[in-house]
């Protein structure tokens, strides 16, 4: 197997394909109307604590750049490192066709590649009096608890695309130890995506970035007039939501 920091696929309208197992640390660019094909090979977008990027905390997750002038085909092994405190997270998952099972089916005590879930059939603790995964109903402005392990986690399979998930392996408010890397395998979400946004004054939508790359909030606002120019992101260290504004991320 080979690990690259960056990859540029420039086939000048032709296909560039993998011929072996590849892991990516930072960024894949698909240029000049080329097609990047995994060709049935293992292709992993790594998530680490040492790269500034789009992870849940201080680390970073490898990204696939803008595909307006290129095409990506094949499956991806997508990772998302979770460090910081055991607490709630707001999560958007950019791999299509995934369910809670992808995150939790491999869970055993001490694992670092799956999360414990609770409070619904198929979870790791179905009889526990606490539900650990919620979607948000923007129409009724309420959190909706997961009902089964086959519920979708993919950003293109949810209203708004976002989930509210309790993640950790220590007591609440303590640092996760060891750190967890959530992962699943499938096709990336790409192209224009639509989401059910609440139009009521003062209402909120739990809206996820559906892509395996950063999303400019300023550009998002410019393409979607009528949405307030601020947003909230959950900060597990503070145990609440922090506000951000257009131009700040």
Tab-separated table of C-alpha atoms in Angstrom:
chain	number	residue	atom	x	y	z
A	1	UNK	CA	0.000	0.000	0.000
A	2	UNK	CA	1.013	3.627	-0.572
A	3	UNK	CA	0.216	6.759	1.433
A	4	UNK	CA	0.151	10.158	-0.288
A	5	UNK	CA	-0.143	13.591	1.279
A	6	UNK	CA	-1.720	15.161	-1.837
A	7	UNK	CA	-2.806	13.711	-5.187
A	8	UNK	CA	-3.535	15.538	-8.445
A	9	UNK	CA	-5.378	13.476	-11.065
A	10	UNK	CA	-4.873	15.207	-14.400
A	11	UNK	CA	-5.805	12.936	-17.257
A	12	UNK	CA	-6.847	15.737	-19.639
A	13	UNK	CA	-10.404	14.379	-20.085
A	14	UNK	CA	-9.222	10.791	-19.642
A	15	UNK	CA	-9.429	8.380	-16.692
A	16	UNK	CA	-6.791	8.131	-13.994
A	17	UNK	CA	-7.151	4.922	-11.994
A	18	UNK	CA	-5.580	3.227	-9.004
A	19	UNK	CA	-3.593	0.027	-9.419
A	20	UNK	CA	-3.106	-0.701	-5.728
A	21	UNK	CA	-4.108	0.221	-2.176
A	22	UNK	CA	-3.809	3.964	-1.504
A	23	UNK	CA	-4.332	6.149	1.573
A	24	UNK	CA	-4.607	9.941	1.382
A	25	UNK	CA	-3.608	12.374	4.127
A	26	UNK	CA	-4.725	15.751	2.779
A	27	UNK	CA	-6.262	16.492	-0.647
A	28	UNK	CA	-7.216	14.881	-3.963
A	29	UNK	CA	-7.743	17.250	-6.910
A	30	UNK	CA	-9.401	15.926	-10.081
A	31	UNK	CA	-8.466	18.339	-12.872
A	32	UNK	CA	-9.197	19.178	-16.519
A	33	UNK	CA	-12.399	17.119	-16.881
A	34	UNK	CA	-10.574	13.972	-15.860
A	35	UNK	CA	-12.132	10.956	-14.155
A	36	UNK	CA	-10.496	9.511	-11.056
A	37	UNK	CA	-11.393	5.846	-10.608
A	38	UNK	CA	-10.549	3.708	-7.594
A	39	UNK	CA	-10.683	0.759	-10.024
A	40	UNK	CA	-11.898	-1.589	-7.294
A	41	UNK	CA	-8.859	-0.804	-5.153
A	42	UNK	CA	-8.909	0.303	-1.516
A	43	UNK	CA	-8.817	4.119	-1.267
A	44	UNK	CA	-8.840	5.600	2.250
A	45	UNK	CA	-9.363	9.216	3.274
A	46	UNK	CA	-7.376	9.264	6.497
A	47	UNK	CA	-8.375	11.242	9.575
A	48	UNK	CA	-5.634	12.227	12.010
A	49	UNK	CA	-4.933	14.572	14.915
A	50	UNK	CA	-1.976	16.262	13.245
A	51	UNK	CA	-3.529	17.945	10.196
A	52	UNK	CA	-5.645	21.105	10.236
A	53	UNK	CA	-8.809	20.252	8.371
A	54	UNK	CA	-12.449	19.300	8.714
A	55	UNK	CA	-12.364	16.797	11.573
A	56	UNK	CA	-14.595	17.023	14.602
A	57	UNK	CA	-11.856	18.554	16.721
A	58	UNK	CA	-8.239	19.647	16.265
A	59	UNK	CA	-7.197	17.079	13.701
A	60	UNK	CA	-8.006	16.791	10.039
A	61	UNK	CA	-9.636	14.506	7.507
A	62	UNK	CA	-8.400	14.013	3.945
A	63	UNK	CA	-10.548	15.748	1.366
A	64	UNK	CA	-11.675	15.437	-2.229
A	65	UNK	CA	-11.521	18.812	-3.938
A	66	UNK	CA	-14.113	20.568	-6.068
A	67	UNK	CA	-15.456	18.201	-8.753
A	68	UNK	CA	-16.894	20.881	-11.047
A	69	UNK	CA	-14.168	19.981	-13.565
A	70	UNK	CA	-13.766	16.315	-12.793
A	71	UNK	CA	-15.477	13.071	-11.842
A	72	UNK	CA	-14.837	10.588	-9.037
A	73	UNK	CA	-15.923	6.950	-9.345
A	74	UNK	CA	-15.613	4.021	-6.973
A	75	UNK	CA	-15.836	3.483	-3.238
A	76	UNK	CA	-13.979	5.326	-0.496
A	77	UNK	CA	-12.984	4.178	2.975
A	78	UNK	CA	-13.971	7.348	4.812
A	79	UNK	CA	-12.628	8.077	8.297
A	80	UNK	CA	-13.593	10.685	10.896
A	81	UNK	CA	-11.421	10.956	13.982
A	82	UNK	CA	-13.150	11.961	17.223
A	83	UNK	CA	-11.094	13.305	20.100
A	84	UNK	CA	-11.816	15.822	22.843
A	85	UNK	CA	-14.501	15.156	25.438
A	86	UNK	CA	-17.041	12.347	25.686
A	87	UNK	CA	-20.202	14.277	24.805
A	88	UNK	CA	-22.629	15.064	21.994
A	89	UNK	CA	-21.417	15.837	18.473
A	90	UNK	CA	-23.211	17.234	15.423
A	91	UNK	CA	-22.162	15.009	12.531
A	92	UNK	CA	-22.675	15.005	8.785
A	93	UNK	CA	-21.606	11.854	6.930
A	94	UNK	CA	-20.566	12.335	3.262
A	95	UNK	CA	-20.800	8.688	2.185
A	96	UNK	CA	-24.053	7.646	0.518
A	97	UNK	CA	-26.248	4.730	1.596
A	98	UNK	CA	-24.861	4.356	5.116
A	99	UNK	CA	-26.733	3.414	8.285
A	100	UNK	CA	-25.984	3.544	12.008
A	101	UNK	CA	-24.797	-0.049	11.654
A	102	UNK	CA	-21.754	1.183	9.707
A	103	UNK	CA	-20.592	3.062	12.802
A	104	UNK	CA	-21.485	0.575	15.495
A	105	UNK	CA	-21.646	-3.021	14.208
A	106	UNK	CA	-17.931	-3.653	14.871
A	107	UNK	CA	-18.057	-2.189	18.380
A	108	UNK	CA	-16.437	-4.066	21.246
A	109	UNK	CA	-15.183	-2.647	24.523
A	110	UNK	CA	-11.939	-0.779	23.887
A	111	UNK	CA	-12.326	-0.556	20.114
A	112	UNK	CA	-11.059	2.592	18.390
A	113	UNK	CA	-12.828	2.125	15.043
A	114	UNK	CA	-16.507	2.003	16.067
A	115	UNK	CA	-18.778	3.758	18.561
A	116	UNK	CA	-21.121	2.467	21.241
A	117	UNK	CA	-24.789	3.327	20.669
A	118	UNK	CA	-27.776	3.046	22.958
A	119	UNK	CA	-31.531	3.120	23.343
A	120	UNK	CA	-32.854	1.483	20.142
A	121	UNK	CA	-33.009	-2.003	18.560
A	122	UNK	CA	-29.707	-3.074	17.034
A	123	UNK	CA	-27.663	-0.633	19.118
A	124	UNK	CA	-24.899	-1.900	21.373
A	125	UNK	CA	-27.068	-1.191	24.452
A	126	UNK	CA	-30.699	-1.414	23.257
A	127	UNK	CA	-32.165	-1.604	26.768
A	128	UNK	CA	-30.332	1.436	28.053
A	129	UNK	CA	-32.653	4.283	29.068
A	130	UNK	CA	-30.817	6.801	26.908
A	131	UNK	CA	-30.871	7.294	23.135
A	132	UNK	CA	-27.508	8.227	21.649
A	133	UNK	CA	-28.460	9.184	18.056
A	134	UNK	CA	-30.955	11.852	16.978
A	135	UNK	CA	-32.044	13.484	13.741
A	136	UNK	CA	-33.730	16.908	13.765
A	137	UNK	CA	-37.248	17.531	12.449
A	138	UNK	CA	-37.068	21.076	11.073
A	139	UNK	CA	-40.819	21.207	10.409
A	140	UNK	CA	-41.789	20.534	14.033
A	141	UNK	CA	-38.530	21.891	15.547
A	142	UNK	CA	-37.828	18.771	17.598
A	143	UNK	CA	-35.090	16.150	17.887
A	144	UNK	CA	-36.216	12.701	16.715
A	145	UNK	CA	-34.624	9.651	18.330
A	146	UNK	CA	-33.186	6.811	16.260
A	147	UNK	CA	-35.536	3.834	16.083
A	148	UNK	CA	-33.311	1.126	14.640
A	149	UNK	CA	-29.721	0.468	13.651
A	150	UNK	CA	-30.775	0.586	9.983
A	151	UNK	CA	-31.659	4.308	10.216
A	152	UNK	CA	-29.685	6.411	7.731
A	153	UNK	CA	-26.622	8.411	8.730
A	154	UNK	CA	-25.780	9.648	5.214
A	155	UNK	CA	-26.195	13.375	4.618
A	156	UNK	CA	-28.179	12.704	1.434
A	157	UNK	CA	-30.599	10.376	3.245
A	158	UNK	CA	-31.751	12.733	6.011
A	159	UNK	CA	-33.822	15.884	6.283
A	160	UNK	CA	-31.085	18.508	6.578
A	161	UNK	CA	-28.462	15.767	6.606
A	162	UNK	CA	-27.266	16.305	10.173
A	163	UNK	CA	-27.264	14.059	13.231
A	164	UNK	CA	-26.823	14.688	16.945
A	165	UNK	CA	-24.704	11.793	18.239
A	166	UNK	CA	-23.294	10.969	21.659
A	167	UNK	CA	-19.706	9.805	21.188
A	168	UNK	CA	-17.124	8.704	23.714
A	169	UNK	CA	-15.637	5.912	25.796
A	170	UNK	CA	-15.139	7.691	29.136
A	171	UNK	CA	-17.391	9.381	31.677
A	172	UNK	CA	-19.185	12.526	30.409
A	173	UNK	CA	-16.879	15.521	30.332
A	174	UNK	CA	-13.702	13.444	30.385
A	175	UNK	CA	-11.293	13.181	27.472
A	176	UNK	CA	-11.920	10.298	25.073
A	177	UNK	CA	-9.212	7.684	25.615
A	178	UNK	CA	-8.183	6.126	23.339
A	179	UNK	CA	-9.329	8.403	20.516
A	180	UNK	CA	-11.980	7.000	18.171
A	181	UNK	CA	-11.918	6.958	14.373
A	182	UNK	CA	-15.400	6.426	12.945
A	183	UNK	CA	-15.384	4.939	9.462
A	184	UNK	CA	-17.446	3.413	6.681
A	185	UNK	CA	-17.036	2.443	3.022
A	186	UNK	CA	-19.141	3.551	0.066
A	187	UNK	CA	-19.551	6.157	-2.655
A	188	UNK	CA	-19.060	9.846	-1.898
A	189	UNK	CA	-21.901	12.347	-2.086
A	190	UNK	CA	-21.304	14.846	-4.894
A	191	UNK	CA	-23.172	17.241	-7.144
A	192	UNK	CA	-25.918	19.641	-6.121
A	193	UNK	CA	-27.741	18.586	-2.961
A	194	UNK	CA	-31.064	19.832	-1.601
A	195	UNK	CA	-32.207	19.890	2.017
A	196	UNK	CA	-35.501	20.628	3.756
A	197	UNK	CA	-34.866	24.000	5.417
A	198	UNK	CA	-37.408	25.366	7.885
A	199	UNK	CA	-38.784	28.684	6.611
A	200	UNK	CA	-40.381	29.746	9.902
A	201	UNK	CA	-39.012	32.884	11.564
A	202	UNK	CA	-36.532	31.907	14.260
A	203	UNK	CA	-36.606	28.226	13.298
A	204	UNK	CA	-33.527	26.043	12.956
A	205	UNK	CA	-32.385	23.188	10.714
A	206	UNK	CA	-29.648	20.708	11.628
A	207	UNK	CA	-27.864	21.087	8.307
A	208	UNK	CA	-24.837	18.962	7.429
A	209	UNK	CA	-22.054	19.568	4.957
A	210	UNK	CA	-22.741	16.600	2.642
A	211	UNK	CA	-19.348	16.602	0.938
A	212	UNK	CA	-15.942	15.104	1.878
A	213	UNK	CA	-14.446	18.608	1.769
A	214	UNK	CA	-14.853	21.949	3.560
A	215	UNK	CA	-17.920	24.062	2.735
A	216	UNK	CA	-17.729	27.859	2.573
A	217	UNK	CA	-20.596	29.284	4.617
A	218	UNK	CA	-20.322	32.596	2.764
A	219	UNK	CA	-20.715	30.847	-0.602
A	220	UNK	CA	-23.567	28.773	0.787
A	221	UNK	CA	-25.407	31.936	1.883
A	222	UNK	CA	-24.849	33.582	-1.487
A	223	UNK	CA	-26.506	30.613	-3.208
A	224	UNK	CA	-29.334	30.371	-0.667
A	225	UNK	CA	-30.734	33.841	0.098
A	226	UNK	CA	-33.170	34.089	2.971
A	227	UNK	CA	-31.065	32.122	5.454
A	228	UNK	CA	-29.731	34.074	8.440
A	229	UNK	CA	-26.046	34.987	8.210
A	230	UNK	CA	-25.035	33.060	11.320
A	231	UNK	CA	-24.901	29.424	12.391
A	232	UNK	CA	-24.364	27.320	15.497
A	233	UNK	CA	-21.862	24.476	15.965
A	234	UNK	CA	-21.875	22.250	19.034
A	235	UNK	CA	-18.757	22.564	21.206
A	236	UNK	CA	-18.386	19.519	23.430
A	237	UNK	CA	-15.750	21.227	25.588
A	238	UNK	CA	-18.269	23.905	26.549
A	239	UNK	CA	-21.298	21.616	26.545
A	240	UNK	CA	-23.261	23.940	24.265
A	241	UNK	CA	-23.525	25.604	20.861
A	242	UNK	CA	-21.097	28.283	19.631
A	243	UNK	CA	-22.222	30.851	17.089
A	244	UNK	CA	-20.386	31.641	13.842
A	245	UNK	CA	-20.991	34.256	11.172
A	246	UNK	CA	-20.671	34.529	7.397
A	247	UNK	CA	-17.065	35.231	6.495
A	248	UNK	CA	-15.730	33.423	9.550
A	249	UNK	CA	-15.651	29.919	8.039
